PDB file of C-alpha atoms in Angstrom:
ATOM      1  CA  UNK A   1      88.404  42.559 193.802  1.00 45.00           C
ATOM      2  CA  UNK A   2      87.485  40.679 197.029  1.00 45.00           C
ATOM      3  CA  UNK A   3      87.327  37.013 196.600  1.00 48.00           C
ATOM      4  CA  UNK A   4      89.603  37.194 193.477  1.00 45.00           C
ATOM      5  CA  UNK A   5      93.112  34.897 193.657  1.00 49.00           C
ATOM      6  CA  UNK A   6      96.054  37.237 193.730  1.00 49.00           C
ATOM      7  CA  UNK A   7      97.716  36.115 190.371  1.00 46.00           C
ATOM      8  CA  UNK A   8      93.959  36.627 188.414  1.00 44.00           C
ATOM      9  CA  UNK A   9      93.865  39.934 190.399  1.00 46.00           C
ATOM     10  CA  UNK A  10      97.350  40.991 189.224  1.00 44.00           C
ATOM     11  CA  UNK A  11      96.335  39.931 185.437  1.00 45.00           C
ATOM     12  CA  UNK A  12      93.164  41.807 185.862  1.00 43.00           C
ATOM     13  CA  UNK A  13      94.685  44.749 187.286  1.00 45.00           C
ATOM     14  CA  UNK A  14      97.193  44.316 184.045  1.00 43.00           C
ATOM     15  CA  UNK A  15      94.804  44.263 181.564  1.00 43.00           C
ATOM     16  CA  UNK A  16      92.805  47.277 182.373  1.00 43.00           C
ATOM     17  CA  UNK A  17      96.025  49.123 182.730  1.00 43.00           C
ATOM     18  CA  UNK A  18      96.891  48.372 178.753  1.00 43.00           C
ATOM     19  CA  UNK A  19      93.548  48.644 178.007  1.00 44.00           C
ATOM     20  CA  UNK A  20      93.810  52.288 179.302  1.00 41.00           C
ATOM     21  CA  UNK A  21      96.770  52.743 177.191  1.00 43.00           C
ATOM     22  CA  UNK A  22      95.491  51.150 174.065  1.00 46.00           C
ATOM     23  CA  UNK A  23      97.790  48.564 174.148  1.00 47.00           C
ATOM     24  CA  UNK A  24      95.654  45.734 175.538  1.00 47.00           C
ATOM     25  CA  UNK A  25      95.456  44.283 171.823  1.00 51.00           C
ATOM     26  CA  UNK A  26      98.747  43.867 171.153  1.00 51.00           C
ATOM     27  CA  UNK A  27      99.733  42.463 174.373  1.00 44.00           C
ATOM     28  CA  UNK A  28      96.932  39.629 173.955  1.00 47.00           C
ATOM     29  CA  UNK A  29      97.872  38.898 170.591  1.00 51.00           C
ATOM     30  CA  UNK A  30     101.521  38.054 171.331  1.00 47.00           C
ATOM     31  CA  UNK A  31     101.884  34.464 171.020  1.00 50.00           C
ATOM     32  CA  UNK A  32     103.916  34.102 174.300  1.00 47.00           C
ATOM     33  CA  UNK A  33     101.005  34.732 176.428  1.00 48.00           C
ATOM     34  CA  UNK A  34      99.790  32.233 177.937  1.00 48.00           C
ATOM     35  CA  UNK A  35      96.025  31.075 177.383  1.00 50.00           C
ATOM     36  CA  UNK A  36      94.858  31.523 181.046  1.00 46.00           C
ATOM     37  CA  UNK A  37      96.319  35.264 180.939  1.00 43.00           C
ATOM     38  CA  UNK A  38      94.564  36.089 177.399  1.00 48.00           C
ATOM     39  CA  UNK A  39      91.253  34.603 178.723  1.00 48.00           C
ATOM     40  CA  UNK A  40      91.617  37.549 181.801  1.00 50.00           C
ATOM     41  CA  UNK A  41      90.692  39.697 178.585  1.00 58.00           C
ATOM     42  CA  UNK A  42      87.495  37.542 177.676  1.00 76.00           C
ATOM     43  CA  UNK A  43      83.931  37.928 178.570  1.00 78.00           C
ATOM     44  CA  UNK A  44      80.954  35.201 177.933  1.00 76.00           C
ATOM     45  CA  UNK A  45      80.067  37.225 175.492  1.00 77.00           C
ATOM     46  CA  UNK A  46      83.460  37.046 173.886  1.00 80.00           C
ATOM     47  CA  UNK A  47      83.737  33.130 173.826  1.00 83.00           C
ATOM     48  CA  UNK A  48      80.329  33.001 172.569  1.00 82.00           C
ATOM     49  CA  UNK A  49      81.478  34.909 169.710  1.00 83.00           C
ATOM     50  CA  UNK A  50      84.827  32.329 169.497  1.00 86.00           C
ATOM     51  CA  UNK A  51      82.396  30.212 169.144  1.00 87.00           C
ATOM     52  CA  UNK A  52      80.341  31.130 166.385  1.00 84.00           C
ATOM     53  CA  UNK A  53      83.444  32.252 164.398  1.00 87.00           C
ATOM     54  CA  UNK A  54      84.748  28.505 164.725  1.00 90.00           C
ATOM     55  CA  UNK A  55      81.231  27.052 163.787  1.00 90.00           C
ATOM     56  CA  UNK A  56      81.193  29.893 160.100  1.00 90.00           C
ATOM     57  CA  UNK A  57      84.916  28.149 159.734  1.00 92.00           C
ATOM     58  CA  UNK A  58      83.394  25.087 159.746  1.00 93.00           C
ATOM     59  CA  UNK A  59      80.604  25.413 157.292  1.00 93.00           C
ATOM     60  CA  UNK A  60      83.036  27.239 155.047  1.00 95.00           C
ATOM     61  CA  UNK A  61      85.337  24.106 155.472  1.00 96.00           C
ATOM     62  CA  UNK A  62      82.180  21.905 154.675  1.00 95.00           C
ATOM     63  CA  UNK A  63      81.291  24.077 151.323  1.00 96.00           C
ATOM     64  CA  UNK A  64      84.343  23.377 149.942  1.00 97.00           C
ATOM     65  CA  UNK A  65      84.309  19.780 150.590  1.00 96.00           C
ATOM     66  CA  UNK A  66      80.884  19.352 149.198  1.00 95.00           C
ATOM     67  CA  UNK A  67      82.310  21.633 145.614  1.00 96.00           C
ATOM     68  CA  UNK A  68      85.155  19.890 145.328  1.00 97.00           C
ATOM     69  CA  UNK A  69      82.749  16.542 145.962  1.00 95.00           C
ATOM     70  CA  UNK A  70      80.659  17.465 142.604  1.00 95.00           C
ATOM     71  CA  UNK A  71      83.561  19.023 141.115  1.00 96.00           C
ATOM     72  CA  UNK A  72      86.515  17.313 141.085  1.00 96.00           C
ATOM     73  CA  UNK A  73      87.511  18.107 137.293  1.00 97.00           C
ATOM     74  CA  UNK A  74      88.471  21.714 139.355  1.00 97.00           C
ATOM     75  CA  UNK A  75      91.175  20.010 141.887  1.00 97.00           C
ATOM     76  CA  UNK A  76      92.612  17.902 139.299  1.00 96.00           C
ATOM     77  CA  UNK A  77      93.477  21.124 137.623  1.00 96.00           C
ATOM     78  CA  UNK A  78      95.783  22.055 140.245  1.00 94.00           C
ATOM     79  CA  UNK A  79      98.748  19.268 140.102  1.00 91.00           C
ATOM     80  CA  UNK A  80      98.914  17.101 143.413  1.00 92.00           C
ATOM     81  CA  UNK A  81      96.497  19.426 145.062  1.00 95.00           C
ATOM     82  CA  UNK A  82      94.291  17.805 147.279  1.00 97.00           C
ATOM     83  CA  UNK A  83      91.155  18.935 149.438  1.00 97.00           C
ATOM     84  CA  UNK A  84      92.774  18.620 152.166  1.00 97.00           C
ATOM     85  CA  UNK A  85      95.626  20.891 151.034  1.00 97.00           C
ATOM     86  CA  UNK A  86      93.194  23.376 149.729  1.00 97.00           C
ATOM     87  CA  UNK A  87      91.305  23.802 152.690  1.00 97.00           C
ATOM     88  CA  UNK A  88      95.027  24.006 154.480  1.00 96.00           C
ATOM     89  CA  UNK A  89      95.604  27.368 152.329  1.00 97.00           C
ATOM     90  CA  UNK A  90      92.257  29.013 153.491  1.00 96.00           C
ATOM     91  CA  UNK A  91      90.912  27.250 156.489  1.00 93.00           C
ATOM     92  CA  UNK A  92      90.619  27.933 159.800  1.00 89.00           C
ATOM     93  CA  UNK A  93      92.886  30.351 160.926  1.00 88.00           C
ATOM     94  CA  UNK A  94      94.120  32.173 157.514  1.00 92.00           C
ATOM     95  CA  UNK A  95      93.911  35.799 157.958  1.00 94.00           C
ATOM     96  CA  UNK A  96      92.855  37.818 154.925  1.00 95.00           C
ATOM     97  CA  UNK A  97      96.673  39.186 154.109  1.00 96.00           C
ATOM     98  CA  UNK A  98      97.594  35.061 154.008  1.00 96.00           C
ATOM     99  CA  UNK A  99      94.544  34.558 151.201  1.00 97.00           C
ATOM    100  CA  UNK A 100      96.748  36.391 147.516  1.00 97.00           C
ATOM    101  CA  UNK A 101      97.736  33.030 145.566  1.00 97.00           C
ATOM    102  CA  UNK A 102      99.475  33.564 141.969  1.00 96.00           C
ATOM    103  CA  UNK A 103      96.984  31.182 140.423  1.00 96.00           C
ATOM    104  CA  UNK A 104      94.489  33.582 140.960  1.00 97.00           C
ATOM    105  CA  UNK A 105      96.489  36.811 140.398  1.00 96.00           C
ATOM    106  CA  UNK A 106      96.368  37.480 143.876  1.00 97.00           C
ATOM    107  CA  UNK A 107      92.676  38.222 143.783  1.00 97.00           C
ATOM    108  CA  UNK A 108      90.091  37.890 146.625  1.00 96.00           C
ATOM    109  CA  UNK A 109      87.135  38.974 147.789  1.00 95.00           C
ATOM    110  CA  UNK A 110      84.494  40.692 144.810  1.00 95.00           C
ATOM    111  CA  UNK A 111      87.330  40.071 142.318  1.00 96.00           C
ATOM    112  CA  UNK A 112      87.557  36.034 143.123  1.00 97.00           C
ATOM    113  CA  UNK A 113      84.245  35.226 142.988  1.00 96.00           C
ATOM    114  CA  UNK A 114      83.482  36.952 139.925  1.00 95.00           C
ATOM    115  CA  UNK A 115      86.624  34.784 138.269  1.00 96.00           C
ATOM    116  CA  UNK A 116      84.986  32.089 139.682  1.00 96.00           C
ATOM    117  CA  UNK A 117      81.807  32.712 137.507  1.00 96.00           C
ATOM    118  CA  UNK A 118      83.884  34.320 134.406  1.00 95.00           C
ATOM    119  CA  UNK A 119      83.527  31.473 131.818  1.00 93.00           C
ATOM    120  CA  UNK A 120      86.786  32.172 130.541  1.00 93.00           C
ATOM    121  CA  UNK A 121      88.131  31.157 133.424  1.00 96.00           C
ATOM    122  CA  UNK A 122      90.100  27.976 132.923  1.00 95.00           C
ATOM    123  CA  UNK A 123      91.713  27.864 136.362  1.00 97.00           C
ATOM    124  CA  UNK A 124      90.389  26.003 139.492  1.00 98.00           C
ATOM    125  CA  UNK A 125      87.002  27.581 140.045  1.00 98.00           C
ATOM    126  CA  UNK A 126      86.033  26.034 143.674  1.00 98.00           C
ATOM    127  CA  UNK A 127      89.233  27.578 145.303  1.00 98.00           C
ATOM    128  CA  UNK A 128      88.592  31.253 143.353  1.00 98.00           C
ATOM    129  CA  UNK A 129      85.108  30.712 145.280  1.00 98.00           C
ATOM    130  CA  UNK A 130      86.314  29.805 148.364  1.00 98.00           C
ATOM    131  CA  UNK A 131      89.327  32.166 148.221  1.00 98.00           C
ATOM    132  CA  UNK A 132      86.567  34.592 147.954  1.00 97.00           C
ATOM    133  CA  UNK A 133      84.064  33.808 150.476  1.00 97.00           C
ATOM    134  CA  UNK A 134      86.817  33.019 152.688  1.00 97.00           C
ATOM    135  CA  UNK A 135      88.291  36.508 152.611  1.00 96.00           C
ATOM    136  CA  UNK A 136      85.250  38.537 152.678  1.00 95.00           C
ATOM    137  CA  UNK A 137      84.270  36.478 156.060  1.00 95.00           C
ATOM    138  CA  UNK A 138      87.918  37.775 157.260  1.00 95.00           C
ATOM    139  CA  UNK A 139      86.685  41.247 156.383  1.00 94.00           C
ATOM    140  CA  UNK A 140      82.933  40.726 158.191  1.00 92.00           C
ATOM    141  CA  UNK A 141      84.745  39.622 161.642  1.00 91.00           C
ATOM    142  CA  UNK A 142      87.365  42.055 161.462  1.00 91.00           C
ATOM    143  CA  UNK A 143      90.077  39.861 160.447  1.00 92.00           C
ATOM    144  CA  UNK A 144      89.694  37.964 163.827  1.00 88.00           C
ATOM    145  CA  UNK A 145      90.564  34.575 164.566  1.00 84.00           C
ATOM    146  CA  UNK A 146      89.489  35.201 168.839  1.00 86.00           C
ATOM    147  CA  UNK A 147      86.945  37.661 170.469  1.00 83.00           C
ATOM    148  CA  UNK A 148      87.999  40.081 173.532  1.00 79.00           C
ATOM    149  CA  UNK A 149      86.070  42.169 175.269  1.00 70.00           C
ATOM    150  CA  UNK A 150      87.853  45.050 173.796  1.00 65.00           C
ATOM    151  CA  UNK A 151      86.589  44.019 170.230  1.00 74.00           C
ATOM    152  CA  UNK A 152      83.289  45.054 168.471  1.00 76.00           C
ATOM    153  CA  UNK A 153      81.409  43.105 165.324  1.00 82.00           C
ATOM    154  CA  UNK A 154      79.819  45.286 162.058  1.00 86.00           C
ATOM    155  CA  UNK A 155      76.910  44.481 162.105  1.00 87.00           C
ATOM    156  CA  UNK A 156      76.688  46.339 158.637  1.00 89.00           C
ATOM    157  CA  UNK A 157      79.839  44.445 157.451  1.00 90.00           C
ATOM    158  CA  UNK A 158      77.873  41.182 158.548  1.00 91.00           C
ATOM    159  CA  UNK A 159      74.779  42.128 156.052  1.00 91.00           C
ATOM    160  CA  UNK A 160      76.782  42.567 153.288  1.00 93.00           C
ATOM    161  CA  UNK A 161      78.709  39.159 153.927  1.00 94.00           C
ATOM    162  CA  UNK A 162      75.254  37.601 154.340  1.00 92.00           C
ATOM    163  CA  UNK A 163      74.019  39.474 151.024  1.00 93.00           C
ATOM    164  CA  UNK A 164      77.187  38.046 148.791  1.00 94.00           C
ATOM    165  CA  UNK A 165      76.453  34.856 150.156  1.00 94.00           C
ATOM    166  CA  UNK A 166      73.032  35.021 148.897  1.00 93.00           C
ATOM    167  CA  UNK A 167      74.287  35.832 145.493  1.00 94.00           C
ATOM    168  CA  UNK A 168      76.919  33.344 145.334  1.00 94.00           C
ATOM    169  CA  UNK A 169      73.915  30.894 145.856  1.00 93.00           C
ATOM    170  CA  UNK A 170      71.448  32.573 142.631  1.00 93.00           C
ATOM    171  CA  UNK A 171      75.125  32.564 140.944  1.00 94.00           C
ATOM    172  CA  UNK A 172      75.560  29.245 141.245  1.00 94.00           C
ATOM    173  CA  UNK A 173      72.056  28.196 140.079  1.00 91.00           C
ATOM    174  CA  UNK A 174      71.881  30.938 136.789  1.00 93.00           C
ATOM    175  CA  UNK A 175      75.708  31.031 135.522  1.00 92.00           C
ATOM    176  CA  UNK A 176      75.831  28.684 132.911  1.00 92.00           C
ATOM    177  CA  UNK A 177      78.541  27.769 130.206  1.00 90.00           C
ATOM    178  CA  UNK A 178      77.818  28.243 126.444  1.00 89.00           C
ATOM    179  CA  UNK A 179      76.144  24.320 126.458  1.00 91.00           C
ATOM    180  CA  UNK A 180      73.872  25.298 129.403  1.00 91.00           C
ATOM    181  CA  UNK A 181      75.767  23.453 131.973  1.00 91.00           C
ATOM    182  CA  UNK A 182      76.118  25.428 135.575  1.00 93.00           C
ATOM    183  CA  UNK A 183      79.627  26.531 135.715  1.00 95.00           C
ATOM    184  CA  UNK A 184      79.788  24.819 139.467  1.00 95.00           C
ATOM    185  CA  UNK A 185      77.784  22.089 139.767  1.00 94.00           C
ATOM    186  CA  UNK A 186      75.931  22.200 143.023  1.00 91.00           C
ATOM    187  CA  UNK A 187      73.146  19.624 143.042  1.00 84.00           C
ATOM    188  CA  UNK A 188      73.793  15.955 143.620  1.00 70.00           C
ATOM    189  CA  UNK A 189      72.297  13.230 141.505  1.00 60.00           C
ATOM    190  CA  UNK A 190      70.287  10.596 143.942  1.00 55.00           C
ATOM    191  CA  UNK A 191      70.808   7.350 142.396  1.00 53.00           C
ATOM    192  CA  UNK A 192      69.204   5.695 145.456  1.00 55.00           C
ATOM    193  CA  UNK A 193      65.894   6.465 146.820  1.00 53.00           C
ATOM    194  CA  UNK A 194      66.864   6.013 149.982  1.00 48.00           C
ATOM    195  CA  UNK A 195      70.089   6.863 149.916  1.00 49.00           C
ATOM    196  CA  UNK A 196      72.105   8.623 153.026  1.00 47.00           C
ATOM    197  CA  UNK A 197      73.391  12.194 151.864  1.00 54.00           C
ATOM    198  CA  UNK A 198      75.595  14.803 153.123  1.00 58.00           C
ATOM    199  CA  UNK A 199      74.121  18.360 152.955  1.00 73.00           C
ATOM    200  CA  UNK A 200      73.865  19.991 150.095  1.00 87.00           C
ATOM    201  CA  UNK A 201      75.739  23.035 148.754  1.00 91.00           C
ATOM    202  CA  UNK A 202      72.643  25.010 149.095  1.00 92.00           C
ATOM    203  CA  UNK A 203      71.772  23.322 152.781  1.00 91.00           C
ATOM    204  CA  UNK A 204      74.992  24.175 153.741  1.00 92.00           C
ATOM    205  CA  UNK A 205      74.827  27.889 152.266  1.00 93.00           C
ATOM    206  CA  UNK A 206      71.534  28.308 153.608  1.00 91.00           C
ATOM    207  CA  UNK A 207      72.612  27.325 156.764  1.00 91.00           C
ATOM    208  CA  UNK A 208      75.615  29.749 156.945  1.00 91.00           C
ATOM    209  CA  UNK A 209      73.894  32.381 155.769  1.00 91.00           C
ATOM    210  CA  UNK A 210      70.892  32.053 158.502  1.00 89.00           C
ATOM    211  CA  UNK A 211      74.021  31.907 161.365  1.00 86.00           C
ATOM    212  CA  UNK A 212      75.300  35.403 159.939  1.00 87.00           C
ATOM    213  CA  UNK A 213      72.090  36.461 159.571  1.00 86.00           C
ATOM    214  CA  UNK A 214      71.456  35.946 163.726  1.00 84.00           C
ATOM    215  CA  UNK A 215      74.964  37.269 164.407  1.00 84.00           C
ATOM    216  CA  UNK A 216      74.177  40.835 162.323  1.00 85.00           C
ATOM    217  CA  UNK A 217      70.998  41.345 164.206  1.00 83.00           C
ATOM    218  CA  UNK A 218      72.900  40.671 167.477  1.00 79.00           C
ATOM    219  CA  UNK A 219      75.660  42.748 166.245  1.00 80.00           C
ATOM    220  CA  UNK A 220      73.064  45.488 165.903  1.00 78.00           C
ATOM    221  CA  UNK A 221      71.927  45.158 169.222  1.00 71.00           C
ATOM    222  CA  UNK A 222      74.656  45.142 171.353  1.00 63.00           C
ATOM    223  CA  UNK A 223      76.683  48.758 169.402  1.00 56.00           C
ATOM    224  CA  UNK A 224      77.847  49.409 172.728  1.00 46.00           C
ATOM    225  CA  UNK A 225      78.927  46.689 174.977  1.00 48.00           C
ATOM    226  CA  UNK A 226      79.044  47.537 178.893  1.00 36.00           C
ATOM    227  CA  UNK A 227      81.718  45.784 180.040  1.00 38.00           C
ATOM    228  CA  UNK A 228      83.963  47.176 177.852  1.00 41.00           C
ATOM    229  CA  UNK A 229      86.048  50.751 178.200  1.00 35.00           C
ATOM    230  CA  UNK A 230      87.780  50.870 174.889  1.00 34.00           C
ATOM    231  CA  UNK A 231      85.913  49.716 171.489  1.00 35.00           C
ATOM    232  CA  UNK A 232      87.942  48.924 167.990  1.00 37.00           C
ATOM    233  CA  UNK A 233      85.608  48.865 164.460  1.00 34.00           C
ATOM    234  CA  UNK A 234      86.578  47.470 161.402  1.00 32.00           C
ATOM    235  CA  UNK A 235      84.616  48.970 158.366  1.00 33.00           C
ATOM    236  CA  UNK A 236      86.020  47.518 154.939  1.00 37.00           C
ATOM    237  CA  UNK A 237      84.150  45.420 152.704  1.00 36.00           C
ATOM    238  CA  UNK A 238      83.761  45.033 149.205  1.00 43.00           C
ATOM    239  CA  UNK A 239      80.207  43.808 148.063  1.00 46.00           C
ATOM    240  CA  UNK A 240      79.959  41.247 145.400  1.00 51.00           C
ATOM    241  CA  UNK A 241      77.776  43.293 143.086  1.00 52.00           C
ATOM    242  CA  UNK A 242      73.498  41.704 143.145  1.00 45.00           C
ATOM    243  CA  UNK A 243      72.618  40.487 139.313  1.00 46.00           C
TER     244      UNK A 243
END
């Protein structure tokens, strides 16, 4: 360790000690250590991944904005709710136990989307979406919300994400109510030719789905990591059954 401060040396020398013990995870996730210490536990690899987990936040945040944007007869179901509040409840740093609200009978994951496509349904059908998609991307990183270099992605729970994100796209182009009309409207109406617009639901899933996508095949590629000496795996999903 030549070359190394003394107080990084001592952290490092820390670190691999709990990570010998397997208690190098609960040490970083205690919220009294302090940022510098935690990043001891980091590789580039590791912030990359921090990274790309903010960016999927992000689009996710962006979906929902766009929905609720074509939608709005959903949010006004909801009294006082606003998008801002309803991105609050999932986004960014919700972990999947946070994501059971009464309104939806606690459901997430399979079970949310599929209310959000039940025409029956008279509740708020963007957030049963969201609340969905949202918790199965929980699931897909492991329930992380920061990368160390003691953690390890799914790459299998990535393709299934990536798969129920496909669907949720055909479901939101095919699920109709009794009158024809899509149950979620995802399109918007140009009334301008020339006309500046956001991206579209579909851009925006598209785009999401081609970032998960590249982080599967990575995931897939790097099973073992070298710099590691202890690996943790997360392996529950629920897939949102294909039509």
């Amino acid at each position: 360790m030549m070359g190394i401060p003394t107080a990084a040396r001592a952290g490092l020398t820390l670190m691999l000690a709990l990570a010998a013990t397997g208690c190098l995870q609960d040490f970083i996730e205690r919220e009294d250590i302090p940022k510098n210490v935690r990043g001891l536990a980091k590789t580039d690899l590791d912030h990359a991944l921090d990274a790309h987990l903010a960016a999927a936040a992000q689009g996710l945040q962006d979906l929902l904005r766009e929905l609720y944007a074509l939608n709005p007869e959903q949010l006004a179901k909801m009294p006082d709710a606003t998008v801002e509040s309803r991105t609050a409840l999932l986004l960014p740093d919700r972990k999947y136990d946070d994501l059971r609200f009464g309104e939806l009978n606690s459901h997430r994951s399979t079970a949310a989307m599929q209310l959000a496509f039940e025409p029956r349904f008279i509740g708020d059908r963007v957030f049963a979406l969201m609340v969905g998609i949202v918790s199965q991307m929980r699931v897909a990183y492991g329930d992380r919300m920061e990368f160390f270099a003691f953690d390890r992605l799914d790459a299998e729970n990535l393709r299934r994400f990536n798969t129920n994100l496909q669907t949720v796209r055909l479901s939101l182009e095919r699920l109709t109510d009794q009158t024809g009309a899509p149950l979620l409207r995802y399109a918007t109406l140009r009334t301008n030719e020339f006309e500046l617009q956001s991206p579209s639901i579909m851009q925006i899933l598209e785009r999401i789905v081609g970032q998960q996508q590249v982080l599967a095949d990575f995931a897939s590629q790097w099973q073992s990591r070298a710099e590691t000496t202890a690996i943790r795996t997360f392996s529950t999903i629920v897939l949102l059954p294909m039509p």
